[in-house]
Short mmCIF file of N, CA and C in Angstrom, two decimals:
data_model
loop_
_atom_site.label_atom_id
_atom_site.label_comp_id
_atom_site.label_asym_id
_atom_site.label_seq_id
_atom_site.Cartn_x
_atom_site.Cartn_y
_atom_site.Cartn_z
N THR A 1 6.09 45.89 24.80
CA THR A 1 6.92 47.09 25.06
C THR A 1 6.56 47.76 26.41
N LEU A 2 5.34 47.59 26.84
CA LEU A 2 5.00 48.15 28.16
C LEU A 2 5.84 47.47 29.25
N VAL A 3 6.03 46.17 29.12
CA VAL A 3 6.83 45.48 30.10
C VAL A 3 8.27 45.89 30.06
N ARG A 4 8.78 46.09 28.85
CA ARG A 4 10.15 46.53 28.70
C ARG A 4 10.38 47.90 29.32
N VAL A 5 9.46 48.83 29.11
CA VAL A 5 9.57 50.16 29.70
C VAL A 5 9.43 50.06 31.22
N ALA A 6 8.47 49.27 31.68
CA ALA A 6 8.30 49.10 33.12
C ALA A 6 9.56 48.58 33.80
N ARG A 7 10.23 47.67 33.13
CA ARG A 7 11.49 47.13 33.69
C ARG A 7 12.60 48.18 33.63
N GLU A 8 12.63 48.99 32.54
CA GLU A 8 13.62 50.00 32.41
C GLU A 8 13.54 51.06 33.52
N ILE A 9 12.31 51.38 33.94
CA ILE A 9 12.14 52.41 34.97
C ILE A 9 12.03 51.74 36.36
N ASP A 10 12.23 50.42 36.43
CA ASP A 10 12.16 49.65 37.67
C ASP A 10 10.81 49.85 38.38
N LEU A 11 9.75 49.78 37.62
CA LEU A 11 8.40 49.99 38.15
C LEU A 11 8.00 48.94 39.14
N GLY A 12 8.49 47.72 38.96
CA GLY A 12 8.16 46.65 39.88
C GLY A 12 8.52 46.96 41.32
N ALA A 13 9.61 47.70 41.52
CA ALA A 13 10.02 48.05 42.89
C ALA A 13 9.05 48.98 43.56
N SER A 14 8.21 49.69 42.80
CA SER A 14 7.25 50.65 43.36
C SER A 14 5.86 50.05 43.57
N LEU A 15 5.64 48.82 43.15
CA LEU A 15 4.33 48.22 43.29
C LEU A 15 4.04 47.85 44.71
N LYS A 16 2.86 48.16 45.18
CA LYS A 16 2.45 47.78 46.55
C LYS A 16 1.74 46.44 46.41
N LEU A 17 2.42 45.42 46.97
CA LEU A 17 1.91 44.05 46.87
C LEU A 17 1.82 43.43 48.25
N SER A 18 0.98 42.42 48.38
CA SER A 18 0.96 41.66 49.64
C SER A 18 2.28 40.88 49.75
N LYS A 19 2.59 40.47 50.97
CA LYS A 19 3.82 39.73 51.19
C LYS A 19 3.83 38.46 50.32
N GLY A 20 2.70 37.79 50.25
CA GLY A 20 2.61 36.58 49.46
C GLY A 20 2.87 36.81 47.98
N GLU A 21 2.26 37.87 47.44
CA GLU A 21 2.49 38.21 46.04
C GLU A 21 3.96 38.60 45.80
N SER A 22 4.49 39.36 46.71
CA SER A 22 5.88 39.81 46.59
C SER A 22 6.81 38.62 46.65
N ASP A 23 6.58 37.71 47.63
CA ASP A 23 7.40 36.50 47.75
C ASP A 23 7.28 35.56 46.53
N ALA A 24 6.12 35.64 45.85
CA ALA A 24 5.88 34.78 44.66
C ALA A 24 6.56 35.38 43.43
N GLY A 25 7.19 36.56 43.57
CA GLY A 25 7.85 37.11 42.42
C GLY A 25 6.95 37.97 41.50
N SER A 26 5.84 38.41 42.01
CA SER A 26 4.90 39.15 41.19
C SER A 26 5.44 40.49 40.71
N ARG A 27 6.48 41.01 41.33
CA ARG A 27 7.07 42.26 40.87
C ARG A 27 7.64 42.14 39.49
N GLU A 28 7.87 40.91 39.03
CA GLU A 28 8.42 40.70 37.68
C GLU A 28 7.34 40.13 36.73
N SER A 29 6.11 40.04 37.19
CA SER A 29 5.02 39.52 36.35
C SER A 29 4.79 40.46 35.16
N PRO A 30 4.93 39.92 33.93
CA PRO A 30 4.70 40.76 32.75
C PRO A 30 3.31 41.44 32.75
N THR A 31 2.30 40.72 33.21
CA THR A 31 0.95 41.27 33.23
C THR A 31 0.87 42.44 34.20
N LEU A 32 1.38 42.26 35.40
CA LEU A 32 1.35 43.36 36.41
C LEU A 32 2.19 44.54 35.95
N LEU A 33 3.36 44.26 35.41
CA LEU A 33 4.23 45.35 34.95
C LEU A 33 3.54 46.12 33.82
N ALA A 34 2.95 45.46 32.86
CA ALA A 34 2.25 46.15 31.77
C ALA A 34 1.09 46.99 32.27
N ASP A 35 0.30 46.39 33.19
CA ASP A 35 -0.84 47.13 33.77
C ASP A 35 -0.37 48.36 34.52
N ALA A 36 0.71 48.22 35.30
CA ALA A 36 1.24 49.35 36.08
C ALA A 36 1.79 50.44 35.14
N CYS A 37 2.43 50.03 34.06
CA CYS A 37 2.97 51.03 33.14
C CYS A 37 1.83 51.77 32.45
N GLU A 38 0.78 51.06 32.09
CA GLU A 38 -0.39 51.74 31.54
C GLU A 38 -0.99 52.72 32.51
N ALA A 39 -1.03 52.31 33.78
CA ALA A 39 -1.58 53.20 34.84
C ALA A 39 -0.75 54.44 35.04
N VAL A 40 0.58 54.32 34.90
CA VAL A 40 1.45 55.48 35.05
C VAL A 40 1.16 56.48 33.91
N ILE A 41 1.05 55.96 32.70
CA ILE A 41 0.76 56.84 31.55
C ILE A 41 -0.57 57.51 31.71
N ALA A 42 -1.60 56.72 32.15
CA ALA A 42 -2.91 57.27 32.36
C ALA A 42 -2.90 58.34 33.45
N ALA A 43 -2.18 58.09 34.54
CA ALA A 43 -2.10 59.09 35.62
C ALA A 43 -1.43 60.35 35.12
N LEU A 44 -0.35 60.23 34.36
CA LEU A 44 0.32 61.41 33.85
C LEU A 44 -0.66 62.24 32.95
N TYR A 45 -1.36 61.51 32.12
CA TYR A 45 -2.30 62.20 31.21
C TYR A 45 -3.44 62.84 31.97
N LEU A 46 -4.05 62.10 32.90
CA LEU A 46 -5.19 62.63 33.64
C LEU A 46 -4.81 63.78 34.54
N ASP A 47 -3.58 63.72 35.06
CA ASP A 47 -3.14 64.78 35.99
C ASP A 47 -2.68 66.02 35.24
N GLY A 48 -1.93 65.84 34.17
CA GLY A 48 -1.34 67.00 33.50
C GLY A 48 -1.63 67.14 32.00
N GLY A 49 -2.44 66.22 31.48
CA GLY A 49 -2.75 66.31 30.07
C GLY A 49 -1.66 65.77 29.19
N LEU A 50 -1.84 65.93 27.89
CA LEU A 50 -0.89 65.41 26.92
C LEU A 50 0.46 66.05 27.05
N ALA A 51 0.51 67.31 27.45
CA ALA A 51 1.77 68.03 27.60
C ALA A 51 2.69 67.33 28.64
N VAL A 52 2.13 66.72 29.62
CA VAL A 52 2.88 66.01 30.65
C VAL A 52 3.17 64.56 30.25
N ALA A 53 2.19 63.92 29.65
CA ALA A 53 2.34 62.48 29.28
C ALA A 53 3.26 62.31 28.07
N ARG A 54 3.19 63.25 27.12
CA ARG A 54 3.99 63.08 25.89
C ARG A 54 5.48 62.90 26.14
N PRO A 55 6.15 63.73 26.96
CA PRO A 55 7.60 63.54 27.14
C PRO A 55 7.95 62.16 27.70
N PHE A 56 7.14 61.64 28.60
CA PHE A 56 7.42 60.28 29.12
C PHE A 56 7.31 59.27 27.99
N ILE A 57 6.22 59.33 27.24
CA ILE A 57 6.00 58.38 26.16
C ILE A 57 7.08 58.49 25.14
N GLU A 58 7.42 59.68 24.73
CA GLU A 58 8.48 59.86 23.70
C GLU A 58 9.82 59.38 24.20
N ARG A 59 10.12 59.66 25.47
CA ARG A 59 11.43 59.24 26.02
C ARG A 59 11.62 57.76 25.97
N TYR A 60 10.58 57.00 26.28
CA TYR A 60 10.73 55.55 26.39
C TYR A 60 10.29 54.78 25.14
N TRP A 61 9.41 55.35 24.33
CA TRP A 61 8.94 54.60 23.17
C TRP A 61 9.68 54.96 21.88
N ASN A 62 10.15 56.17 21.73
CA ASN A 62 10.87 56.54 20.50
C ASN A 62 12.06 55.60 20.25
N PRO A 63 12.91 55.32 21.24
CA PRO A 63 14.01 54.36 20.98
C PRO A 63 13.54 52.99 20.57
N LEU A 64 12.42 52.54 21.15
CA LEU A 64 11.89 51.22 20.83
C LEU A 64 11.36 51.18 19.38
N VAL A 65 10.71 52.23 18.97
CA VAL A 65 10.18 52.29 17.59
C VAL A 65 11.34 52.36 16.61
N GLU A 66 12.36 53.13 16.95
CA GLU A 66 13.51 53.22 16.05
C GLU A 66 14.26 51.93 15.87
N GLU A 67 14.35 51.13 16.95
CA GLU A 67 15.10 49.87 16.85
C GLU A 67 14.28 48.75 16.25
N ALA A 68 12.97 48.91 16.19
CA ALA A 68 12.14 47.87 15.61
C ALA A 68 12.44 47.70 14.12
N GLU A 69 12.57 46.47 13.70
CA GLU A 69 12.80 46.21 12.30
C GLU A 69 11.55 46.35 11.47
N THR A 70 10.41 46.06 12.08
CA THR A 70 9.13 46.14 11.39
C THR A 70 8.17 46.95 12.30
N PRO A 71 7.12 47.49 11.69
CA PRO A 71 6.14 48.23 12.52
C PRO A 71 5.60 47.31 13.62
N PRO A 72 5.37 47.87 14.79
CA PRO A 72 4.89 47.06 15.91
C PRO A 72 3.48 46.48 15.57
N ARG A 73 3.27 45.24 16.00
CA ARG A 73 2.00 44.58 15.84
C ARG A 73 1.60 44.05 17.18
N ASP A 74 0.31 43.89 17.43
CA ASP A 74 -0.08 43.31 18.70
C ASP A 74 0.22 41.82 18.65
N ALA A 75 0.38 41.21 19.79
CA ALA A 75 0.82 39.80 19.85
C ALA A 75 -0.19 38.85 19.25
N LYS A 76 -1.49 39.14 19.40
CA LYS A 76 -2.49 38.22 18.80
C LYS A 76 -2.39 38.22 17.28
N THR A 77 -2.20 39.41 16.67
CA THR A 77 -2.04 39.49 15.24
C THR A 77 -0.77 38.77 14.79
N ALA A 78 0.31 39.01 15.51
CA ALA A 78 1.60 38.38 15.17
C ALA A 78 1.49 36.84 15.24
N LEU A 79 0.82 36.35 16.29
CA LEU A 79 0.65 34.89 16.44
C LEU A 79 -0.21 34.33 15.31
N GLN A 80 -1.27 35.04 14.97
CA GLN A 80 -2.13 34.58 13.88
C GLN A 80 -1.35 34.57 12.57
N GLU A 81 -0.56 35.57 12.30
CA GLU A 81 0.26 35.60 11.09
C GLU A 81 1.29 34.48 11.11
N TRP A 82 1.87 34.21 12.25
CA TRP A 82 2.85 33.11 12.39
C TRP A 82 2.17 31.79 12.01
N ALA A 83 0.99 31.54 12.55
CA ALA A 83 0.29 30.29 12.28
C ALA A 83 -0.12 30.18 10.79
N GLN A 84 -0.66 31.27 10.27
CA GLN A 84 -1.06 31.26 8.87
C GLN A 84 0.10 31.06 7.92
N GLY A 85 1.25 31.65 8.28
CA GLY A 85 2.45 31.52 7.45
C GLY A 85 2.95 30.07 7.41
N ARG A 86 2.53 29.25 8.35
CA ARG A 86 2.91 27.86 8.38
C ARG A 86 1.76 26.93 8.01
N LYS A 87 0.69 27.55 7.49
CA LYS A 87 -0.49 26.84 7.04
C LYS A 87 -1.15 26.04 8.18
N LEU A 88 -1.08 26.58 9.42
CA LEU A 88 -1.71 25.95 10.58
C LEU A 88 -3.03 26.63 10.85
N PRO A 89 -3.94 25.94 11.54
CA PRO A 89 -5.21 26.59 11.94
C PRO A 89 -4.91 27.81 12.85
N LEU A 90 -5.87 28.72 12.89
CA LEU A 90 -5.72 29.91 13.71
C LEU A 90 -5.52 29.52 15.19
N PRO A 91 -4.83 30.39 15.93
CA PRO A 91 -4.69 30.13 17.37
C PRO A 91 -6.03 29.99 18.06
N ASN A 92 -6.04 29.16 19.05
CA ASN A 92 -7.26 28.88 19.81
C ASN A 92 -7.08 29.48 21.22
N TYR A 93 -7.99 30.39 21.60
CA TYR A 93 -7.95 31.05 22.93
C TYR A 93 -9.06 30.43 23.78
N LYS A 94 -8.73 30.12 25.01
CA LYS A 94 -9.70 29.51 25.91
C LYS A 94 -9.58 30.19 27.26
N THR A 95 -10.69 30.68 27.80
CA THR A 95 -10.70 31.28 29.13
C THR A 95 -10.62 30.12 30.13
N VAL A 96 -9.55 30.11 30.95
CA VAL A 96 -9.33 29.05 31.91
C VAL A 96 -9.96 29.39 33.25
N ALA A 97 -9.91 30.67 33.63
CA ALA A 97 -10.49 31.05 34.95
C ALA A 97 -10.80 32.52 34.93
N ILE A 98 -11.80 32.87 35.76
CA ILE A 98 -12.13 34.27 36.04
C ILE A 98 -12.19 34.35 37.56
N GLU A 99 -11.32 35.19 38.10
CA GLU A 99 -11.18 35.29 39.57
C GLU A 99 -11.39 36.75 40.00
N GLY A 100 -11.67 36.92 41.26
CA GLY A 100 -11.82 38.24 41.82
C GLY A 100 -13.25 38.74 41.82
N PRO A 101 -13.47 39.88 42.42
CA PRO A 101 -14.83 40.41 42.48
C PRO A 101 -15.31 40.84 41.07
N SER A 102 -16.62 40.89 40.92
CA SER A 102 -17.18 41.19 39.61
C SER A 102 -16.75 42.57 39.08
N HIS A 103 -16.47 43.50 39.99
CA HIS A 103 -16.07 44.87 39.53
C HIS A 103 -14.58 44.92 39.20
N GLU A 104 -13.84 43.87 39.54
CA GLU A 104 -12.39 43.87 39.23
C GLU A 104 -11.94 42.43 38.94
N PRO A 105 -12.47 41.81 37.90
CA PRO A 105 -12.10 40.43 37.61
C PRO A 105 -10.70 40.32 37.01
N HIS A 106 -10.10 39.16 37.20
CA HIS A 106 -8.83 38.82 36.55
C HIS A 106 -9.11 37.55 35.74
N PHE A 107 -8.69 37.61 34.47
CA PHE A 107 -8.95 36.50 33.55
C PHE A 107 -7.64 35.73 33.33
N THR A 108 -7.78 34.44 33.30
CA THR A 108 -6.67 33.58 32.90
C THR A 108 -7.06 32.95 31.58
N VAL A 109 -6.22 33.10 30.56
CA VAL A 109 -6.50 32.61 29.22
C VAL A 109 -5.37 31.77 28.74
N ALA A 110 -5.67 30.67 28.09
CA ALA A 110 -4.66 29.80 27.46
C ALA A 110 -4.81 29.95 25.96
N VAL A 111 -3.67 29.95 25.27
CA VAL A 111 -3.70 30.01 23.79
C VAL A 111 -2.88 28.84 23.29
N SER A 112 -3.39 28.21 22.24
CA SER A 112 -2.68 27.10 21.65
C SER A 112 -2.66 27.20 20.13
N VAL A 113 -1.63 26.67 19.58
CA VAL A 113 -1.48 26.53 18.15
C VAL A 113 -1.17 25.08 17.87
N GLU A 114 -1.79 24.52 16.85
CA GLU A 114 -1.65 23.12 16.55
C GLU A 114 -0.17 22.69 16.57
N GLY A 115 0.13 21.64 17.37
CA GLY A 115 1.47 21.10 17.40
C GLY A 115 2.44 21.79 18.35
N LYS A 116 1.96 22.80 19.03
CA LYS A 116 2.86 23.54 19.97
C LYS A 116 2.24 23.53 21.35
N ALA A 117 3.10 23.60 22.37
CA ALA A 117 2.63 23.63 23.75
C ALA A 117 1.89 24.95 23.99
N PRO A 118 0.77 24.90 24.71
CA PRO A 118 0.02 26.14 24.94
C PRO A 118 0.73 27.06 25.94
N ALA A 119 0.30 28.33 25.93
CA ALA A 119 0.80 29.29 26.88
C ALA A 119 -0.42 29.87 27.63
N GLU A 120 -0.21 30.26 28.84
CA GLU A 120 -1.30 30.75 29.71
C GLU A 120 -0.85 32.03 30.38
N ALA A 121 -1.78 33.02 30.46
CA ALA A 121 -1.46 34.29 31.13
C ALA A 121 -2.68 34.89 31.73
N ARG A 122 -2.48 35.85 32.62
CA ARG A 122 -3.57 36.56 33.29
C ARG A 122 -3.62 38.00 32.87
N GLY A 123 -4.82 38.57 33.01
CA GLY A 123 -4.98 40.00 32.70
C GLY A 123 -6.23 40.51 33.34
N ARG A 124 -6.32 41.82 33.37
CA ARG A 124 -7.49 42.46 33.99
C ARG A 124 -8.69 42.45 33.09
N SER A 125 -8.48 42.11 31.85
CA SER A 125 -9.59 41.93 30.91
C SER A 125 -9.29 40.70 30.08
N LYS A 126 -10.32 40.17 29.45
CA LYS A 126 -10.09 38.99 28.62
C LYS A 126 -9.12 39.30 27.51
N ARG A 127 -9.29 40.48 26.91
CA ARG A 127 -8.38 40.87 25.82
C ARG A 127 -6.93 40.98 26.30
N ALA A 128 -6.74 41.57 27.46
CA ALA A 128 -5.37 41.72 28.01
C ALA A 128 -4.76 40.33 28.27
N ALA A 129 -5.56 39.42 28.79
CA ALA A 129 -5.06 38.10 29.08
C ALA A 129 -4.73 37.36 27.76
N GLU A 130 -5.56 37.56 26.74
CA GLU A 130 -5.28 36.92 25.44
C GLU A 130 -3.95 37.49 24.83
N GLN A 131 -3.82 38.80 24.93
CA GLN A 131 -2.57 39.42 24.43
C GLN A 131 -1.35 38.89 25.14
N ALA A 132 -1.43 38.84 26.47
CA ALA A 132 -0.32 38.34 27.29
C ALA A 132 -0.01 36.88 26.95
N ALA A 133 -1.02 36.06 26.78
CA ALA A 133 -0.83 34.64 26.44
C ALA A 133 -0.16 34.54 25.07
N ALA A 134 -0.66 35.31 24.11
CA ALA A 134 -0.08 35.26 22.77
C ALA A 134 1.38 35.71 22.78
N GLU A 135 1.68 36.75 23.60
CA GLU A 135 3.06 37.23 23.72
C GLU A 135 3.95 36.13 24.31
N LEU A 136 3.47 35.42 25.31
CA LEU A 136 4.25 34.32 25.91
C LEU A 136 4.51 33.20 24.91
N LEU A 137 3.46 32.84 24.17
CA LEU A 137 3.63 31.76 23.19
C LEU A 137 4.60 32.19 22.08
N LEU A 138 4.49 33.43 21.61
CA LEU A 138 5.44 33.91 20.60
C LEU A 138 6.89 33.90 21.14
N ALA A 139 7.05 34.33 22.38
CA ALA A 139 8.41 34.31 22.97
C ALA A 139 8.94 32.90 23.03
N HIS A 140 8.10 31.94 23.38
CA HIS A 140 8.51 30.52 23.41
C HIS A 140 8.85 30.03 22.01
N LEU A 141 8.05 30.38 21.05
CA LEU A 141 8.34 29.97 19.67
C LEU A 141 9.62 30.62 19.15
N TRP A 142 9.86 31.86 19.54
CA TRP A 142 11.08 32.56 19.15
C TRP A 142 12.30 31.90 19.76
N ASP A 143 12.18 31.50 21.07
CA ASP A 143 13.29 30.82 21.76
C ASP A 143 13.59 29.49 21.09
N GLN A 144 12.54 28.76 20.66
CA GLN A 144 12.71 27.48 19.99
C GLN A 144 13.46 27.70 18.66
N LYS A 145 13.12 28.76 17.97
CA LYS A 145 13.75 29.07 16.66
C LYS A 145 15.24 29.32 16.86
N ARG A 146 15.58 30.08 17.96
CA ARG A 146 16.98 30.39 18.18
C ARG A 146 17.76 29.21 18.72
N GLY A 147 17.09 28.34 19.48
CA GLY A 147 17.78 27.21 20.12
C GLY A 147 17.92 26.07 19.22
#
Protein backbone atom coordinates (compact mmCIF):
# COMPACT_ATOMS: atom_id res chain seq x y z
CA THR A 1 0.00 0.00 0.00
CA LEU A 2 2.93 2.36 0.52
CA VAL A 3 3.81 1.96 -3.15
CA ARG A 4 0.21 2.56 -4.19
CA VAL A 5 0.02 5.78 -2.17
CA ALA A 6 3.43 6.90 -3.45
CA ARG A 7 2.22 6.43 -7.02
CA GLU A 8 -1.07 8.20 -6.30
CA ILE A 9 0.76 11.31 -5.07
CA ASP A 10 3.40 10.98 -7.84
CA LEU A 11 6.17 10.78 -5.27
CA GLY A 12 8.62 9.32 -7.79
CA ALA A 13 8.71 12.65 -9.62
CA SER A 14 10.04 14.31 -6.45
CA LEU A 15 12.87 11.87 -5.78
CA LYS A 16 16.39 13.22 -6.19
CA LEU A 17 18.25 10.54 -8.11
CA SER A 18 21.48 10.32 -10.05
CA LYS A 19 21.13 10.44 -13.82
CA GLY A 20 21.98 6.74 -14.00
CA GLU A 21 19.33 5.76 -11.45
CA SER A 22 16.78 8.00 -13.14
CA ASP A 23 17.59 6.57 -16.57
CA ALA A 24 17.30 3.05 -15.12
CA GLY A 25 13.70 3.75 -14.13
CA SER A 26 14.29 3.88 -10.39
CA ARG A 27 11.52 6.46 -9.97
CA GLU A 28 9.11 3.52 -10.36
CA SER A 29 11.04 1.13 -8.09
CA PRO A 30 8.57 -0.29 -5.53
CA THR A 31 11.31 -0.37 -2.89
CA LEU A 32 12.30 3.27 -3.41
CA LEU A 33 8.69 4.43 -3.58
CA ALA A 34 7.80 2.60 -0.36
CA ASP A 35 10.86 3.98 1.43
CA ALA A 36 10.10 7.52 0.22
CA CYS A 37 6.47 7.27 1.30
CA GLU A 38 7.55 6.09 4.76
CA ALA A 39 9.95 9.04 4.91
CA VAL A 40 7.17 11.50 4.03
CA ILE A 41 4.99 10.16 6.85
CA ALA A 42 7.92 10.26 9.27
CA ALA A 43 8.77 13.83 8.26
CA LEU A 44 5.16 14.94 8.73
CA TYR A 45 5.06 13.32 12.15
CA LEU A 46 8.46 14.60 13.29
CA ASP A 47 7.76 18.11 12.05
CA GLY A 48 4.17 18.56 13.20
CA GLY A 49 3.25 15.57 15.32
CA LEU A 50 0.28 13.29 14.94
CA ALA A 51 -2.06 16.22 14.27
CA VAL A 52 -0.21 16.86 11.00
CA ALA A 53 0.53 13.25 10.00
CA ARG A 54 -2.96 11.89 10.73
CA PRO A 55 -4.85 13.76 7.94
CA PHE A 56 -2.34 12.53 5.33
CA ILE A 57 -2.56 8.95 6.56
CA GLU A 58 -6.35 8.99 6.79
CA ARG A 59 -6.75 10.61 3.36
CA TYR A 60 -4.75 7.94 1.57
CA TRP A 61 -5.20 4.82 3.72
CA ASN A 62 -8.88 4.96 4.69
CA PRO A 63 -10.03 4.29 1.09
CA LEU A 64 -7.55 1.41 0.82
CA VAL A 65 -8.77 -0.16 4.06
CA GLU A 66 -12.39 0.22 3.01
CA GLU A 67 -11.84 -1.46 -0.36
CA ALA A 68 -9.84 -4.34 1.09
CA GLU A 69 -11.83 -7.56 1.19
CA THR A 70 -9.81 -8.91 4.08
CA PRO A 71 -7.76 -7.24 6.80
CA PRO A 72 -4.33 -6.23 5.50
CA ARG A 73 -1.51 -8.70 6.10
CA ASP A 74 2.16 -8.27 5.52
CA ALA A 75 3.49 -9.95 2.40
CA LYS A 76 5.67 -12.48 4.25
CA THR A 77 2.68 -13.71 6.26
CA ALA A 78 0.49 -13.85 3.16
CA LEU A 79 3.13 -15.83 1.24
CA GLN A 80 3.58 -18.23 4.16
CA GLU A 81 -0.19 -18.77 4.34
CA TRP A 82 -0.32 -19.28 0.57
CA ALA A 83 2.38 -21.98 0.76
CA GLN A 84 0.85 -23.69 3.79
CA GLY A 85 -2.57 -23.68 2.14
CA ARG A 86 -1.06 -25.73 -0.68
CA LYS A 87 0.84 -28.03 1.70
CA LEU A 88 4.18 -26.69 0.44
CA PRO A 89 7.26 -26.07 2.58
CA LEU A 90 7.59 -22.57 4.04
CA PRO A 91 9.08 -19.87 1.79
CA ASN A 92 12.86 -19.77 1.77
CA TYR A 93 14.56 -16.35 2.07
CA LYS A 94 18.19 -15.93 1.06
CA THR A 95 20.30 -12.78 1.30
CA VAL A 96 21.84 -12.41 -2.16
CA ALA A 97 23.86 -9.22 -1.60
CA ILE A 98 24.60 -6.47 0.88
CA GLU A 99 25.80 -3.27 -0.77
CA GLY A 100 26.62 0.25 0.32
CA PRO A 101 28.41 1.65 3.34
CA SER A 102 27.96 -0.05 6.69
CA HIS A 103 25.89 2.87 8.03
CA GLU A 104 23.47 2.67 5.08
CA PRO A 105 23.43 -0.85 3.65
CA HIS A 106 21.05 -2.07 0.97
CA PHE A 107 20.04 -5.71 1.08
CA THR A 108 19.05 -7.87 -1.86
CA VAL A 109 16.96 -10.88 -0.85
CA ALA A 110 15.54 -13.72 -2.93
CA VAL A 111 12.50 -15.69 -1.84
CA SER A 112 11.45 -19.02 -3.25
CA VAL A 113 8.59 -21.43 -2.78
CA GLU A 114 8.89 -25.02 -3.92
CA GLY A 115 7.93 -25.37 -7.59
CA LYS A 116 7.77 -21.62 -8.29
CA ALA A 117 10.26 -19.20 -9.80
CA PRO A 118 11.98 -17.11 -7.11
CA ALA A 119 11.56 -13.35 -6.73
CA GLU A 120 14.28 -10.91 -5.74
CA ALA A 121 14.05 -7.42 -4.24
CA ARG A 122 16.12 -4.75 -2.49
CA GLY A 123 15.54 -2.87 0.71
CA ARG A 124 17.26 -0.69 3.26
CA SER A 125 16.95 -3.47 5.80
CA LYS A 126 16.89 -7.23 5.51
CA ARG A 127 13.27 -7.25 6.65
CA ALA A 128 12.26 -4.62 4.08
CA ALA A 129 13.97 -6.60 1.32
CA GLU A 130 12.23 -9.81 2.44
CA GLN A 131 8.85 -8.04 2.47
CA ALA A 132 9.44 -6.59 -0.99
CA ALA A 133 10.55 -9.96 -2.38
CA ALA A 134 7.50 -11.70 -0.87
CA GLU A 135 5.25 -9.00 -2.35
CA LEU A 136 6.79 -9.52 -5.81
CA LEU A 137 6.40 -13.29 -5.61
CA LEU A 138 2.77 -12.95 -4.47
CA ALA A 139 2.07 -10.56 -7.35
CA HIS A 140 3.59 -13.09 -9.78
CA LEU A 141 1.52 -15.91 -8.27
CA TRP A 142 -1.62 -13.75 -8.46
CA ASP A 143 -0.89 -12.95 -12.15
CA GLN A 144 -0.47 -16.68 -12.87
CA LYS A 145 -3.81 -17.39 -11.18
CA ARG A 146 -5.57 -14.76 -13.34
CA GLY A 147 -3.81 -15.76 -16.55
